PDB file of C-alpha atoms in Angstrom:
ATOM      1  CA  MET A   1     132.384 128.648 238.544  1.00 62.00           C
ATOM      2  CA  LYS A   2     132.604 126.060 235.742  1.00 63.00           C
ATOM      3  CA  SER A   3     136.243 126.953 234.994  1.00 61.00           C
ATOM      4  CA  THR A   4     137.124 126.680 238.691  1.00 63.00           C
ATOM      5  CA  VAL A   5     135.709 123.133 238.775  1.00 53.00           C
ATOM      6  CA  ILE A   6     137.705 122.209 235.662  1.00 62.00           C
ATOM      7  CA  VAL A   7     140.906 123.625 237.187  1.00 55.00           C
ATOM      8  CA  TYR A   8     140.170 121.765 240.416  1.00 57.00           C
ATOM      9  CA  ILE A   9     139.624 118.464 238.540  1.00 64.00           C
ATOM     10  CA  CYS A  10     142.823 118.994 236.543  1.00 53.00           C
ATOM     11  CA  CYS A  11     144.774 119.596 239.756  1.00 50.00           C
ATOM     12  CA  LEU A  12     143.350 116.416 241.289  1.00 52.00           C
ATOM     13  CA  CYS A  13     144.312 114.438 238.175  1.00 51.00           C
ATOM     14  CA  LEU A  14     147.863 115.830 238.246  1.00 51.00           C
ATOM     15  CA  LEU A  15     148.122 115.037 241.931  1.00 49.00           C
ATOM     16  CA  ALA A  16     146.876 111.486 241.389  1.00 51.00           C
ATOM     17  CA  PHE A  17     149.347 110.842 238.555  1.00 48.00           C
ATOM     18  CA  SER A  18     152.246 112.388 240.426  1.00 50.00           C
ATOM     19  CA  CYS A  19     151.758 110.074 243.426  1.00 50.00           C
ATOM     20  CA  ASP A  20     153.376 106.895 242.248  1.00 47.00           C
ATOM     21  CA  SER A  21     152.338 104.187 244.669  1.00 49.00           C
ATOM     22  CA  ARG A  22     154.436 101.481 242.990  1.00 45.00           C
ATOM     23  CA  PRO A  23     157.338 100.267 245.105  1.00 45.00           C
ATOM     24  CA  LYS A  24     160.630 101.897 244.293  1.00 45.00           C
ATOM     25  CA  GLN A  25     163.309  99.692 242.737  1.00 44.00           C
ATOM     26  CA  ASN A  26     166.021  98.655 245.144  1.00 40.00           C
ATOM     27  CA  PRO A  27     168.927 101.068 244.480  1.00 41.00           C
ATOM     28  CA  LYS A  28     171.365  98.286 245.423  1.00 38.00           C
ATOM     29  CA  TYR A  29     170.772  96.721 242.021  1.00 37.00           C
ATOM     30  CA  THR A  30     171.513  98.494 238.775  1.00 44.00           C
ATOM     31  CA  PRO A  31     169.123  97.899 235.847  1.00 45.00           C
ATOM     32  CA  ALA A  32     171.581  95.324 234.478  1.00 47.00           C
ATOM     33  CA  THR A  33     171.736  93.489 237.813  1.00 46.00           C
ATOM     34  CA  SER A  34     168.715  91.777 239.287  1.00 50.00           C
ATOM     35  CA  ALA A  35     168.330  90.461 242.799  1.00 46.00           C
ATOM     36  CA  THR A  36     168.461  86.961 241.288  1.00 53.00           C
ATOM     37  CA  ASP A  37     171.842  87.677 239.726  1.00 56.00           C
ATOM     38  CA  SER A  38     173.106  88.959 243.037  1.00 51.00           C
ATOM     39  CA  VAL A  39     171.922  85.828 244.884  1.00 53.00           C
ATOM     40  CA  ILE A  40     173.356  83.457 242.287  1.00 55.00           C
ATOM     41  CA  ASN A  41     176.711  85.082 241.709  1.00 55.00           C
ATOM     42  CA  SER A  42     179.427  85.551 244.245  1.00 47.00           C
ATOM     43  CA  GLY A  43     181.075  88.835 244.974  1.00 43.00           C
ATOM     44  CA  GLY A  44     178.289  90.849 243.384  1.00 43.00           C
ATOM     45  CA  LYS A  45     179.309  89.728 239.888  1.00 55.00           C
ATOM     46  CA  VAL A  46     176.512  89.077 237.435  1.00 55.00           C
ATOM     47  CA  ALA A  47     176.134  86.131 235.115  1.00 64.00           C
ATOM     48  CA  VAL A  48     177.549  86.675 231.668  1.00 70.00           C
ATOM     49  CA  GLU A  49     174.654  87.842 229.487  1.00 75.00           C
ATOM     50  CA  ASN A  50     174.677  84.627 227.401  1.00 81.00           C
ATOM     51  CA  TYR A  51     174.041  82.526 230.527  1.00 87.00           C
ATOM     52  CA  ARG A  52     171.788  84.813 232.561  1.00 86.00           C
ATOM     53  CA  GLU A  53     168.618  82.898 231.661  1.00 89.00           C
ATOM     54  CA  GLY A  54     170.127  79.692 233.035  1.00 91.00           C
ATOM     55  CA  ALA A  55     170.999  81.531 236.236  1.00 89.00           C
ATOM     56  CA  ARG A  56     167.415  82.754 236.552  1.00 89.00           C
ATOM     57  CA  MET A  57     166.061  79.234 236.029  1.00 91.00           C
ATOM     58  CA  ILE A  58     168.342  77.879 238.743  1.00 92.00           C
ATOM     59  CA  ALA A  59     167.046  80.526 241.150  1.00 89.00           C
ATOM     60  CA  ALA A  60     163.444  79.795 240.174  1.00 89.00           C
ATOM     61  CA  ASN A  61     163.763  76.061 240.870  1.00 90.00           C
ATOM     62  CA  ASP A  62     164.796  74.196 244.013  1.00 91.00           C
ATOM     63  CA  CYS A  63     168.493  73.997 243.064  1.00 92.00           C
ATOM     64  CA  PHE A  64     169.716  76.029 246.046  1.00 90.00           C
ATOM     65  CA  THR A  65     168.306  73.385 248.370  1.00 91.00           C
ATOM     66  CA  CYS A  66     171.369  71.238 247.585  1.00 93.00           C
ATOM     67  CA  HIS A  67     173.832  73.465 245.703  1.00 93.00           C
ATOM     68  CA  ARG A  68     175.614  76.805 246.070  1.00 91.00           C
ATOM     69  CA  VAL A  69     177.866  78.655 243.655  1.00 89.00           C
ATOM     70  CA  GLU A  70     181.008  78.657 245.797  1.00 87.00           C
ATOM     71  CA  GLU A  71     180.585  76.109 248.583  1.00 89.00           C
ATOM     72  CA  LYS A  72     179.756  72.420 248.759  1.00 92.00           C
ATOM     73  CA  THR A  73     176.574  71.713 250.705  1.00 92.00           C
ATOM     74  CA  ILE A  74     174.485  68.582 250.125  1.00 93.00           C
ATOM     75  CA  GLY A  75     175.776  68.459 246.561  1.00 94.00           C
ATOM     76  CA  PRO A  76     178.869  69.910 244.927  1.00 95.00           C
ATOM     77  CA  SER A  77     179.217  73.644 244.360  1.00 93.00           C
ATOM     78  CA  TYR A  78     178.555  74.850 240.858  1.00 93.00           C
ATOM     79  CA  ARG A  79     182.194  75.919 240.575  1.00 92.00           C
ATOM     80  CA  GLU A  80     183.298  72.351 241.428  1.00 94.00           C
ATOM     81  CA  VAL A  81     181.048  70.982 238.686  1.00 95.00           C
ATOM     82  CA  ALA A  82     182.372  73.552 236.211  1.00 94.00           C
ATOM     83  CA  ALA A  83     185.985  72.770 237.125  1.00 93.00           C
ATOM     84  CA  ARG A  84     185.444  69.042 236.581  1.00 94.00           C
ATOM     85  CA  TYR A  85     183.699  69.222 233.221  1.00 94.00           C
ATOM     86  CA  HIS A  86     184.876  71.287 230.250  1.00 91.00           C
ATOM     87  CA  PHE A  87     182.275  73.528 228.686  1.00 93.00           C
ATOM     88  CA  ASN A  88     181.348  71.644 225.518  1.00 94.00           C
ATOM     89  CA  ASP A  89     178.159  70.364 223.896  1.00 96.00           C
ATOM     90  CA  GLY A  90     178.571  66.810 225.236  1.00 96.00           C
ATOM     91  CA  ASN A  91     179.003  67.951 228.842  1.00 96.00           C
ATOM     92  CA  VAL A  92     176.098  70.399 228.539  1.00 97.00           C
ATOM     93  CA  GLU A  93     173.949  67.500 227.293  1.00 97.00           C
ATOM     94  CA  ASN A  94     175.109  65.153 230.089  1.00 96.00           C
ATOM     95  CA  LEU A  95     174.619  67.729 232.846  1.00 97.00           C
ATOM     96  CA  ALA A  96     171.168  68.637 231.501  1.00 97.00           C
ATOM     97  CA  HIS A  97     170.297  64.925 231.570  1.00 97.00           C
ATOM     98  CA  SER A  98     171.423  64.710 235.226  1.00 96.00           C
ATOM     99  CA  ILE A  99     169.348  67.785 236.082  1.00 96.00           C
ATOM    100  CA  MET A 100     166.239  66.288 234.479  1.00 97.00           C
ATOM    101  CA  TYR A 101     166.589  62.625 235.459  1.00 96.00           C
ATOM    102  CA  GLY A 102     168.797  62.744 238.556  1.00 95.00           C
ATOM    103  CA  ALA A 103     172.164  61.092 239.079  1.00 93.00           C
ATOM    104  CA  LYS A 104     173.992  58.974 241.618  1.00 91.00           C
ATOM    105  CA  GLY A 105     177.625  58.111 242.141  1.00 90.00           C
ATOM    106  CA  LEU A 106     179.158  61.017 240.251  1.00 89.00           C
ATOM    107  CA  TRP A 107     179.821  63.029 243.435  1.00 90.00           C
ATOM    108  CA  GLY A 108     179.617  60.381 246.125  1.00 88.00           C
ATOM    109  CA  GLU A 109     176.740  58.307 247.411  1.00 89.00           C
ATOM    110  CA  ARG A 110     174.135  61.054 247.570  1.00 90.00           C
ATOM    111  CA  GLU A 111     171.551  60.946 244.847  1.00 93.00           C
ATOM    112  CA  MET A 112     170.652  64.050 242.846  1.00 93.00           C
ATOM    113  CA  THR A 113     166.900  64.590 242.781  1.00 93.00           C
ATOM    114  CA  PRO A 114     165.364  64.360 239.302  1.00 95.00           C
ATOM    115  CA  HIS A 115     163.472  67.317 237.854  1.00 94.00           C
ATOM    116  CA  PRO A 116     161.342  65.633 235.153  1.00 91.00           C
ATOM    117  CA  GLY A 117     159.084  68.668 234.766  1.00 93.00           C
ATOM    118  CA  LEU A 118     161.907  70.709 233.227  1.00 93.00           C
ATOM    119  CA  GLU A 119     162.033  71.108 229.484  1.00 95.00           C
ATOM    120  CA  LYS A 120     165.287  69.867 227.967  1.00 96.00           C
ATOM    121  CA  ARG A 121     166.123  73.298 226.564  1.00 96.00           C
ATOM    122  CA  ASP A 122     165.712  74.821 230.047  1.00 96.00           C
ATOM    123  CA  ALA A 123     167.911  72.163 231.663  1.00 97.00           C
ATOM    124  CA  MET A 124     170.517  72.850 228.974  1.00 97.00           C
ATOM    125  CA  GLU A 125     170.408  76.595 229.741  1.00 95.00           C
ATOM    126  CA  MET A 126     170.969  75.788 233.402  1.00 95.00           C
ATOM    127  CA  ALA A 127     173.869  73.467 232.503  1.00 96.00           C
ATOM    128  CA  ARG A 128     175.447  76.142 230.297  1.00 95.00           C
ATOM    129  CA  TYR A 129     175.310  78.618 233.161  1.00 94.00           C
ATOM    130  CA  ILE A 130     176.902  76.150 235.575  1.00 94.00           C
ATOM    131  CA  LEU A 131     179.691  75.238 233.154  1.00 94.00           C
ATOM    132  CA  SER A 132     180.319  78.928 232.416  1.00 92.00           C
ATOM    133  CA  LEU A 133     181.514  79.314 236.027  1.00 90.00           C
ATOM    134  CA  ASP A 134     184.810  77.496 235.402  1.00 86.00           C
ATOM    135  CA  THR A 135     187.715  79.725 236.336  1.00 77.00           C
ATOM    136  CA  THR A 136     190.349  76.986 236.306  1.00 76.00           C
ATOM    137  CA  ASN A 137     190.493  76.249 232.556  1.00 60.00           C
ATOM    138  CA  LYS A 138     191.874  72.796 233.232  1.00 49.00           C
ATOM    139  CA  ALA A 139     190.406  69.309 233.090  1.00 47.00           C
ATOM    140  CA  ASN A 140     190.361  66.868 235.979  1.00 42.00           C
TER     141      ASN A 140
END
């Protein structure tokens, strides 16, 4: 009788551990590709590993209210920004400043909303990601 109860308890434990109630990962995304990467990058491409954190920060903030990767909406597309400014330390610094403190007149009359709560290092990561999107390799 005692051994039957032990076997029964063991079976219940195995059954409980075998029933994984956690949601299954979306098979659309490979382990190297998150849903954030898929939203941020066009054509299913993922951000280059060096700039993925900046891409995640853009998705986590309100950036998509005014910007898209490929198309101009309220503000310029990220590809337009990347095509205009070469990827260098000075442009990363300037773009990070615009992200944190806002800007006006660089892309028309609309004013870019400031994001003063962002840490400078985070704004710089975001700027690096944006500038990494340049596919033109030419200056304006």
